[in-house]
Short mmCIF file of C-alpha atoms in Angstrom, two decimals:
data_model
loop_
_atom_site.label_atom_id
_atom_site.label_comp_id
_atom_site.label_asym_id
_atom_site.label_seq_id
_atom_site.Cartn_x
_atom_site.Cartn_y
_atom_site.Cartn_z
CA MET A 2 0.35 0.26 0.34
CA GLY A 3 2.94 2.31 -0.60
CA SER A 4 2.84 2.84 3.80
CA GLN A 5 4.06 2.22 7.06
CA ARG A 6 1.67 -0.67 8.87
CA ARG A 7 1.25 1.21 12.30
CA LYS A 8 0.28 4.55 10.01
CA PHE A 9 -2.49 2.29 8.20
CA LEU A 10 -4.06 0.57 11.12
CA LYS A 11 -4.13 4.06 12.78
CA ALA A 12 -6.08 5.20 10.00
CA VAL A 13 -8.29 2.63 10.34
CA LEU A 14 -9.33 3.03 13.59
CA THR A 15 -9.77 7.09 13.88
CA GLY A 16 -11.30 6.73 10.91
CA ALA A 17 -9.36 8.56 8.62
CA GLY A 18 -8.34 5.30 5.88
CA PRO A 19 -9.78 2.41 3.57
CA VAL A 20 -11.04 -0.40 6.02
CA LEU A 21 -9.55 -3.36 4.69
CA LEU A 22 -12.57 -6.26 3.97
CA LEU A 23 -11.45 -10.00 3.96
CA GLY A 24 -14.49 -10.98 2.26
CA LYS A 25 -18.13 -11.98 3.21
CA SER A 26 -18.25 -14.36 6.34
CA ASN A 27 -20.48 -17.60 5.87
CA GLY A 28 -21.14 -17.49 8.88
CA TYR A 29 -18.73 -20.61 10.26
CA SER A 30 -17.96 -20.78 14.36
CA ASP A 31 -13.98 -21.25 15.05
CA ALA A 32 -15.74 -24.81 16.35
CA GLU A 33 -17.06 -25.75 13.10
CA VAL A 34 -14.12 -24.94 10.68
CA ALA A 35 -11.72 -26.62 13.17
CA THR A 36 -13.91 -29.79 12.80
CA MET A 37 -13.75 -29.32 9.02
CA ILE A 38 -10.05 -28.96 8.94
CA ARG A 39 -9.93 -32.20 11.40
CA GLU A 40 -12.09 -34.43 10.23
CA ARG A 41 -12.65 -33.40 6.90
CA GLY A 42 -9.03 -31.97 6.02
CA MET A 43 -10.94 -29.30 3.80
CA THR A 44 -12.13 -25.43 4.32
CA GLU A 45 -13.93 -25.30 0.88
CA GLY A 46 -16.76 -22.57 1.76
CA VAL A 47 -14.51 -20.90 4.60
CA SER A 48 -13.94 -17.21 4.01
CA LYS A 49 -11.28 -15.35 5.16
CA ALA A 50 -13.51 -13.44 7.47
CA ASP A 51 -14.90 -16.60 9.12
CA LEU A 52 -11.51 -17.11 10.32
CA SER A 53 -10.50 -15.97 14.00
CA THR A 54 -6.96 -13.96 14.71
CA PRO A 55 -4.46 -14.62 15.07
CA CYS A 56 -4.09 -16.78 12.21
CA LEU A 57 -1.12 -17.57 10.12
CA LEU A 58 -2.06 -17.82 6.22
CA LEU A 59 0.74 -19.28 3.89
CA ASP A 60 1.01 -18.91 0.38
CA LEU A 61 1.78 -22.81 0.49
CA ASP A 62 3.65 -22.80 -3.23
CA ARG A 63 6.73 -20.68 -1.37
CA PHE A 64 6.45 -21.68 1.78
CA GLU A 65 7.50 -25.29 0.72
CA ALA A 66 10.07 -23.78 -1.32
CA ASN A 67 11.07 -22.17 0.98
CA ILE A 68 11.41 -25.37 3.61
CA ARG A 69 13.50 -27.24 0.52
CA LYS A 70 16.09 -24.33 -0.45
CA MET A 71 17.29 -23.99 3.10
CA SER A 72 16.99 -27.68 3.66
CA GLU A 73 19.23 -28.52 0.51
CA HIS A 74 21.73 -25.54 1.62
CA ALA A 75 22.42 -27.27 4.84
CA ARG A 76 22.44 -30.53 3.73
CA SER A 77 25.10 -29.63 0.65
CA HIS A 78 26.88 -27.56 3.20
CA SER A 79 27.12 -30.68 6.32
CA ILE A 80 25.34 -28.09 8.63
CA GLY A 81 22.85 -29.99 11.35
CA LEU A 82 19.74 -27.54 10.78
CA ARG A 83 17.75 -26.58 13.48
CA PRO A 84 15.75 -23.84 12.47
CA HIS A 85 14.02 -21.48 15.44
CA ALA A 86 10.43 -22.07 15.74
CA LYS A 87 9.74 -18.68 18.03
CA THR A 88 9.49 -17.49 14.02
CA HIS A 89 5.82 -19.15 13.19
CA LYS A 90 4.81 -20.89 16.09
CA CYS A 91 3.56 -23.28 14.22
CA ALA A 92 3.77 -27.19 15.45
CA GLU A 93 2.03 -27.94 11.44
CA ILE A 94 5.74 -25.96 9.94
CA ALA A 95 8.03 -27.18 12.98
CA SER A 96 7.15 -30.99 11.12
CA ARG A 97 7.15 -29.91 8.22
CA GLN A 98 10.94 -28.50 8.83
CA VAL A 99 11.69 -31.97 10.61
CA LYS A 100 10.44 -33.90 7.31
CA ALA A 101 12.19 -32.03 5.39
CA GLY A 102 15.51 -33.13 7.49
CA ALA A 103 15.64 -30.60 10.01
CA ARG A 104 17.19 -32.60 13.12
CA GLY A 105 14.60 -30.35 15.24
CA VAL A 106 13.73 -26.86 16.26
CA CYS A 107 14.46 -24.01 18.95
CA VAL A 108 12.12 -22.16 20.85
CA ALA A 109 12.83 -19.32 22.71
CA THR A 110 10.39 -20.14 26.04
CA ILE A 111 9.40 -23.51 28.20
CA ALA A 112 5.76 -22.77 26.65
CA GLU A 113 6.54 -22.99 23.50
CA ALA A 114 8.91 -25.86 23.96
CA GLU A 115 5.95 -27.58 25.85
CA VAL A 116 3.57 -26.88 23.11
CA MET A 117 5.88 -28.18 20.48
CA ALA A 118 6.80 -31.85 22.26
CA ARG A 119 2.85 -32.54 22.91
CA ALA A 120 2.91 -31.95 19.22
CA GLY A 121 5.22 -34.77 19.00
CA ILE A 122 8.34 -33.02 17.50
CA LYS A 123 11.93 -34.06 18.70
CA GLY A 124 15.01 -32.50 19.43
CA LEU A 125 14.01 -29.21 21.21
CA LEU A 126 16.27 -26.49 22.30
CA ILE A 127 15.21 -23.88 24.68
CA THR A 128 17.73 -21.06 24.03
CA SER A 129 16.69 -18.86 26.46
CA GLU A 130 17.69 -20.03 30.06
CA MET A 131 15.27 -21.74 32.70
CA VAL A 132 15.74 -19.74 36.10
CA GLY A 133 13.91 -20.26 39.10
CA LYS A 134 11.44 -22.95 40.73
CA PRO A 135 8.35 -22.63 38.00
CA LYS A 136 10.46 -23.26 34.90
CA VAL A 137 12.47 -25.52 36.10
CA SER A 138 9.94 -27.78 37.68
CA ARG A 139 8.45 -27.71 33.97
CA LEU A 140 11.69 -28.32 32.32
CA VAL A 141 11.79 -31.65 34.50
CA LYS A 142 8.68 -32.60 33.39
CA LEU A 143 8.94 -31.58 29.46
CA VAL A 144 12.70 -33.73 29.91
CA ARG A 145 10.91 -36.94 31.39
CA PHE A 146 8.18 -36.95 28.73
CA SER A 147 10.53 -35.50 25.87
CA PRO A 148 14.34 -36.89 26.98
CA ASP A 149 16.39 -35.27 24.19
CA THR A 150 14.79 -31.67 24.70
CA MET A 151 18.01 -29.39 25.53
CA ALA A 152 18.69 -26.52 27.66
CA VAL A 153 21.19 -23.39 28.19
CA VAL A 154 22.85 -22.57 31.00
CA ASP A 155 25.31 -19.47 31.74
CA ASN A 156 25.85 -19.35 35.18
CA PRO A 157 27.22 -21.87 37.76
CA ASP A 158 24.24 -21.27 40.47
CA ASN A 159 21.57 -22.13 37.24
CA VAL A 160 23.83 -25.30 36.95
CA ALA A 161 23.19 -25.97 40.30
CA GLU A 162 19.70 -25.41 40.46
CA LEU A 163 18.81 -27.81 37.86
CA GLN A 164 21.23 -30.63 38.91
CA GLN A 165 19.42 -30.60 41.90
CA ALA A 166 15.99 -30.93 40.23
CA ALA A 167 17.21 -33.31 38.18
CA GLU A 168 18.90 -35.54 40.76
CA ALA A 169 15.35 -35.45 42.72
CA ALA A 170 13.06 -36.21 39.80
CA ARG A 171 15.89 -38.62 38.65
CA VAL A 172 16.05 -37.40 34.90
CA ARG A 173 18.91 -36.06 32.71
CA ILE A 174 18.80 -33.21 31.41
CA PRO A 175 21.22 -32.28 27.98
CA VAL A 176 22.83 -28.78 28.94
CA LEU A 177 24.56 -26.48 26.09
CA VAL A 178 27.02 -23.63 27.45
CA ASP A 179 25.09 -20.16 26.36
CA LEU A 180 28.37 -18.34 24.92
CA GLU A 181 27.98 -14.08 24.92
CA VAL A 182 29.05 -13.50 21.42
CA GLY A 183 27.94 -9.87 20.97
CA SER A 184 24.48 -9.30 21.51
CA ASN A 185 24.11 -8.64 25.28
CA ARG A 186 21.45 -10.32 25.96
CA THR A 187 22.16 -13.98 27.82
CA GLY A 188 25.68 -16.03 27.33
CA ILE A 189 28.70 -16.30 29.51
CA ALA A 190 31.74 -15.37 28.19
CA PRO A 191 33.78 -17.02 25.81
CA GLY A 192 37.20 -18.84 26.75
CA GLN A 193 38.36 -19.55 29.94
CA PRO A 194 34.78 -18.67 31.57
CA ALA A 195 33.08 -21.02 29.06
CA ARG A 196 35.20 -23.92 30.33
CA GLN A 197 35.10 -23.33 33.88
CA LEU A 198 31.45 -23.31 33.05
CA ALA A 199 31.27 -26.52 31.10
CA GLU A 200 33.39 -28.30 33.77
CA LYS A 201 30.77 -27.91 35.86
CA ILE A 202 28.38 -29.10 33.86
CA GLY A 203 30.53 -31.99 33.64
CA SER A 204 30.95 -33.03 37.19
CA SER A 205 26.95 -32.46 37.38
CA LYS A 206 26.28 -36.48 37.64
CA ASN A 207 22.54 -35.48 36.13
CA LEU A 208 23.54 -33.09 33.51
CA GLU A 209 24.75 -34.05 30.43
CA LEU A 210 26.83 -31.43 28.56
CA LYS A 211 26.10 -31.26 24.65
CA GLY A 212 28.10 -28.39 23.24
CA ILE A 213 27.88 -24.34 23.51
CA CYS A 214 25.00 -22.32 21.87
CA ALA A 215 26.43 -18.87 20.25
CA TYR A 216 23.86 -16.01 19.42
CA ALA A 217 24.84 -13.41 17.21
CA GLY A 218 21.36 -11.55 16.39
CA HIS A 219 23.14 -8.34 16.94
CA SER A 220 24.47 -9.33 13.23
CA THR A 221 21.18 -9.52 11.50
CA HIS A 222 21.02 -5.56 12.63
CA VAL A 223 24.21 -4.99 11.03
CA ILE A 224 23.66 -2.62 7.22
CA GLY A 225 25.38 -4.35 4.31
CA PHE A 226 26.23 -7.84 3.21
CA GLU A 227 30.63 -6.75 3.84
CA ALA A 228 29.98 -5.33 7.27
CA ARG A 229 27.49 -7.91 8.27
CA ARG A 230 30.08 -10.57 6.85
CA LYS A 231 33.05 -9.20 9.54
CA SER A 232 30.27 -9.22 12.60
CA SER A 233 29.04 -12.61 11.39
CA LEU A 234 32.45 -14.25 11.47
CA GLU A 235 33.67 -12.27 14.79
CA ALA A 236 30.66 -13.90 17.04
CA MET A 237 31.42 -16.91 14.73
CA SER A 238 35.19 -16.93 15.92
CA LYS A 239 34.56 -16.60 19.45
CA ALA A 240 32.07 -19.67 18.93
CA LEU A 241 34.74 -21.30 17.46
CA GLU A 242 37.89 -20.74 19.83
CA THR A 243 35.61 -21.83 23.18
CA ARG A 244 34.58 -24.85 20.76
CA ASP A 245 38.59 -25.56 20.58
CA LEU A 246 39.02 -24.96 24.31
CA LEU A 247 36.35 -27.57 25.43
CA LYS A 248 37.48 -30.05 22.82
CA LYS A 249 41.36 -29.78 24.06
CA HIS A 250 40.13 -30.00 27.52
#
Protein backbone atom coordinates (compact mmCIF):
# COMPACT_ATOMS: atom_id res chain seq x y z
CA MET A 1 0.00 0.00 0.00
CA GLY A 2 3.04 2.23 0.06
CA SER A 3 2.63 3.23 3.71
CA GLN A 4 3.76 1.85 7.04
CA ARG A 5 1.53 -0.74 8.68
CA ARG A 6 1.28 1.29 11.88
CA LYS A 7 0.11 4.38 9.99
CA PHE A 8 -2.43 2.30 8.09
CA LEU A 9 -3.88 0.79 11.27
CA LYS A 10 -4.02 4.19 12.94
CA ALA A 11 -5.90 5.58 9.97
CA VAL A 12 -8.38 2.69 10.10
CA LEU A 13 -8.96 3.06 13.84
CA THR A 14 -9.52 6.82 13.57
CA GLY A 15 -11.74 6.51 10.53
CA ALA A 16 -9.32 8.52 8.44
CA GLY A 17 -8.41 5.74 6.06
CA PRO A 18 -9.74 2.72 4.18
CA VAL A 19 -11.03 -0.38 5.92
CA LEU A 20 -9.55 -3.68 4.79
CA LEU A 21 -12.30 -6.20 4.08
CA LEU A 22 -11.34 -9.86 4.17
CA GLY A 23 -14.40 -11.09 2.34
CA LYS A 24 -17.95 -11.96 3.26
CA SER A 25 -18.31 -14.26 6.22
CA ASN A 26 -20.24 -17.48 5.69
CA GLY A 27 -21.05 -17.63 9.39
CA TYR A 28 -18.87 -20.55 10.48
CA SER A 29 -17.80 -20.63 14.11
CA ASP A 30 -14.25 -21.39 15.26
CA ALA A 31 -15.36 -24.88 16.29
CA GLU A 32 -16.99 -25.55 12.92
CA VAL A 33 -13.90 -24.43 10.99
CA ALA A 34 -11.65 -26.58 13.22
CA THR A 35 -13.93 -29.59 12.70
CA MET A 36 -13.89 -29.13 8.92
CA ILE A 37 -10.10 -29.10 8.89
CA ARG A 38 -9.64 -31.93 11.39
CA GLU A 39 -12.30 -34.35 10.11
CA ARG A 40 -12.53 -33.50 6.43
CA GLY A 41 -9.15 -31.93 5.75
CA MET A 42 -10.68 -29.07 3.82
CA THR A 43 -11.96 -25.53 4.20
CA GLU A 44 -14.14 -25.29 1.11
CA GLY A 45 -16.64 -22.48 1.50
CA VAL A 46 -14.74 -20.86 4.39
CA SER A 47 -13.92 -17.18 3.99
CA LYS A 48 -10.96 -15.46 5.60
CA ALA A 49 -13.58 -13.48 7.49
CA ASP A 50 -14.64 -16.71 9.22
CA LEU A 51 -11.19 -17.20 10.74
CA SER A 52 -10.42 -16.02 14.25
CA THR A 53 -7.35 -13.82 14.57
CA PRO A 54 -4.45 -14.15 15.01
CA CYS A 55 -4.45 -16.72 12.23
CA LEU A 56 -1.48 -17.87 10.17
CA LEU A 57 -2.16 -17.80 6.42
CA LEU A 58 0.51 -19.04 4.01
CA ASP A 59 1.23 -19.13 0.31
CA LEU A 60 1.74 -22.89 0.26
CA ASP A 61 3.91 -22.99 -2.87
CA ARG A 62 6.33 -20.37 -1.50
CA PHE A 63 6.29 -21.94 1.94
CA GLU A 64 7.25 -25.37 0.63
CA ALA A 65 9.87 -23.85 -1.68
CA ASN A 66 11.45 -21.99 1.25
CA ILE A 67 11.62 -25.11 3.41
CA ARG A 68 13.09 -27.09 0.53
CA LYS A 69 15.69 -24.40 -0.27
CA MET A 70 16.90 -24.09 3.32
CA SER A 71 17.04 -27.84 3.85
CA GLU A 72 19.00 -28.42 0.64
CA HIS A 73 21.40 -25.56 1.47
CA ALA A 74 22.15 -26.97 4.92
CA ARG A 75 22.55 -30.50 3.62
CA SER A 76 24.91 -29.44 0.81
CA HIS A 77 27.16 -27.74 3.38
CA SER A 78 27.02 -30.62 5.90
CA ILE A 79 25.17 -28.46 8.44
CA GLY A 80 22.70 -29.91 10.92
CA LEU A 81 19.70 -27.59 10.66
CA ARG A 82 17.65 -26.71 13.74
CA PRO A 83 15.46 -23.72 12.72
CA HIS A 84 14.00 -21.36 15.31
CA ALA A 85 10.27 -21.90 15.73
CA LYS A 86 9.68 -18.64 17.60
CA THR A 87 9.30 -17.04 14.18
CA HIS A 88 6.19 -19.08 13.35
CA LYS A 89 5.10 -20.69 16.66
CA CYS A 90 3.33 -23.41 14.69
CA ALA A 91 3.70 -27.15 15.33
CA GLU A 92 2.56 -28.01 11.81
CA ILE A 93 5.34 -25.90 10.29
CA ALA A 94 7.87 -27.39 12.71
CA SER A 95 6.75 -30.88 11.73
CA ARG A 96 7.23 -30.10 8.05
CA GLN A 97 10.68 -28.64 8.72
CA VAL A 98 11.69 -31.83 10.53
CA LYS A 99 10.30 -34.02 7.75
CA ALA A 100 12.39 -31.99 5.30
CA GLY A 101 15.56 -32.85 7.20
CA ALA A 102 15.82 -30.57 10.24
CA ARG A 103 17.11 -32.37 13.34
CA GLY A 104 14.58 -30.50 15.48
CA VAL A 105 13.61 -26.91 16.21
CA CYS A 106 14.66 -24.16 18.61
CA VAL A 107 12.12 -22.46 20.85
CA ALA A 108 12.39 -19.36 23.01
CA THR A 109 10.25 -20.34 26.02
CA ILE A 110 9.25 -23.36 28.07
CA ALA A 111 5.65 -22.85 26.93
CA GLU A 112 6.65 -23.10 23.27
CA ALA A 113 8.67 -26.23 24.06
CA GLU A 114 5.69 -27.86 25.80
CA VAL A 115 3.42 -27.19 22.82
CA MET A 116 5.96 -28.58 20.34
CA ALA A 117 6.60 -31.67 22.47
CA ARG A 118 2.88 -32.42 22.77
CA ALA A 119 2.70 -32.23 18.98
CA GLY A 120 5.41 -34.89 18.73
CA ILE A 121 8.30 -32.63 17.72
CA LYS A 122 11.64 -34.07 18.83
CA GLY A 123 15.07 -32.47 19.11
CA LEU A 124 13.94 -29.32 20.93
CA LEU A 125 16.43 -26.68 22.07
CA ILE A 126 15.19 -24.00 24.48
CA THR A 127 17.41 -21.00 23.73
CA SER A 128 16.56 -19.04 26.89
CA GLU A 129 17.85 -19.94 30.35
CA MET A 130 15.40 -21.80 32.58
CA VAL A 131 15.83 -20.08 35.95
CA GLY A 132 13.68 -20.33 39.08
CA LYS A 133 11.57 -23.15 40.46
CA PRO A 134 8.46 -22.66 38.24
CA LYS A 135 10.39 -22.90 34.97
CA VAL A 136 12.86 -25.51 36.17
CA SER A 137 10.07 -27.81 37.39
CA ARG A 138 8.34 -27.50 34.01
CA LEU A 139 11.64 -28.26 32.27
CA VAL A 140 12.10 -31.40 34.36
CA LYS A 141 8.60 -32.61 33.47
CA LEU A 142 9.25 -31.86 29.82
CA VAL A 143 12.55 -33.76 29.79
CA ARG A 144 10.82 -36.75 31.39
CA PHE A 145 8.26 -36.64 28.54
CA SER A 146 10.75 -35.76 25.79
CA PRO A 147 14.27 -36.78 26.95
CA ASP A 148 16.21 -35.17 24.07
CA THR A 149 15.00 -31.66 24.95
CA MET A 150 18.03 -29.41 25.54
CA ALA A 151 18.44 -26.39 27.80
CA VAL A 152 21.10 -23.65 27.92
CA VAL A 153 22.98 -22.25 30.91
CA ASP A 154 25.29 -19.26 31.45
CA ASN A 155 25.73 -19.26 35.23
CA PRO A 156 27.08 -21.81 37.72
CA ASP A 157 24.19 -21.13 40.10
CA ASN A 158 21.78 -22.19 37.37
CA VAL A 159 23.82 -25.35 36.79
CA ALA A 160 23.45 -26.21 40.47
CA GLU A 161 19.73 -25.45 40.33
CA LEU A 162 19.18 -27.73 37.34
CA GLN A 163 21.31 -30.50 38.86
CA GLN A 164 19.35 -30.44 42.12
CA ALA A 165 15.99 -30.59 40.33
CA ALA A 166 17.11 -33.27 37.89
CA GLU A 167 18.54 -35.44 40.66
CA ALA A 168 15.35 -35.18 42.70
CA ALA A 169 13.29 -36.17 39.66
CA ARG A 170 15.77 -38.86 38.54
CA VAL A 171 16.12 -37.45 35.05
CA ARG A 172 19.12 -36.38 32.98
CA ILE A 173 18.97 -32.95 31.34
CA PRO A 174 20.94 -32.28 28.12
CA VAL A 175 22.65 -28.87 28.52
CA LEU A 176 24.54 -26.42 26.31
CA VAL A 177 26.84 -23.61 27.43
CA ASP A 178 25.29 -20.31 26.31
CA LEU A 179 28.02 -17.98 24.99
CA GLU A 180 27.91 -14.20 24.82
CA VAL A 181 29.29 -13.41 21.35
CA GLY A 182 28.17 -9.80 20.91
CA SER A 183 24.41 -9.55 21.42
CA ASN A 184 24.79 -8.52 25.10
CA ARG A 185 21.68 -10.40 26.15
CA THR A 186 22.48 -13.70 27.81
CA GLY A 187 25.54 -15.92 27.82
CA ILE A 188 28.83 -16.39 29.59
CA ALA A 189 32.07 -14.90 28.25
CA PRO A 190 33.87 -17.11 25.70
CA GLY A 191 37.14 -18.78 26.56
CA GLN A 192 38.12 -19.73 30.11
CA PRO A 193 34.83 -18.63 31.79
CA ALA A 194 32.93 -20.91 29.42
CA ARG A 195 35.41 -23.72 30.05
CA GLN A 196 34.93 -23.44 33.81
CA LEU A 197 31.16 -23.55 33.40
CA ALA A 198 31.45 -26.58 31.11
CA GLU A 199 33.55 -28.34 33.74
CA LYS A 200 30.86 -27.70 36.35
CA ILE A 201 28.25 -29.17 34.01
CA GLY A 202 30.51 -32.14 33.35
CA SER A 203 30.82 -32.84 37.07
CA SER A 204 27.03 -32.75 37.55
CA LYS A 205 25.84 -36.35 37.34
CA ASN A 206 22.31 -35.49 36.18
CA LEU A 207 23.38 -33.02 33.49
CA GLU A 208 24.83 -33.94 30.10
CA LEU A 209 27.05 -31.40 28.31
CA LYS A 210 25.94 -31.37 24.66
CA GLY A 211 27.93 -28.42 23.33
CA ILE A 212 27.68 -24.65 23.06
CA CYS A 213 24.99 -22.20 21.95
CA ALA A 214 26.12 -18.94 20.36
CA TYR A 215 23.46 -16.51 19.14
CA ALA A 216 24.73 -13.59 17.04
CA GLY A 217 21.44 -11.75 16.73
CA HIS A 218 23.22 -8.40 16.70
CA SER A 219 24.66 -9.21 13.29
CA THR A 220 21.22 -9.16 11.69
CA HIS A 221 21.01 -5.42 12.38
CA VAL A 222 24.28 -4.63 10.58
CA ILE A 223 23.65 -2.90 7.25
CA GLY A 224 25.55 -4.02 4.16
CA PHE A 225 26.66 -7.51 3.16
CA GLU A 226 30.39 -7.14 3.86
CA ALA A 227 29.83 -5.40 7.20
CA ARG A 228 27.34 -8.07 8.24
CA ARG A 229 29.68 -10.82 7.11
CA LYS A 230 32.48 -9.32 9.21
CA SER A 231 30.22 -9.10 12.26
CA SER A 232 29.09 -12.70 11.79
CA LEU A 233 32.64 -13.98 11.42
CA GLU A 234 33.75 -12.13 14.56
CA ALA A 235 30.97 -13.75 16.55
CA MET A 236 31.62 -17.17 15.03
CA SER A 237 35.35 -16.96 15.79
CA LYS A 238 34.56 -16.56 19.51
CA ALA A 239 32.37 -19.65 19.39
CA LEU A 240 34.95 -21.70 17.46
CA GLU A 241 37.78 -20.74 19.80
CA THR A 242 35.67 -21.79 22.77
CA ARG A 243 34.70 -25.03 21.08
CA ASP A 244 38.38 -25.84 20.46
CA LEU A 245 39.19 -25.02 24.10
CA LEU A 246 36.48 -27.36 25.36
CA LYS A 247 37.58 -30.14 23.02
CA LYS A 248 41.18 -29.74 24.21
CA HIS A 249 40.14 -30.19 27.83
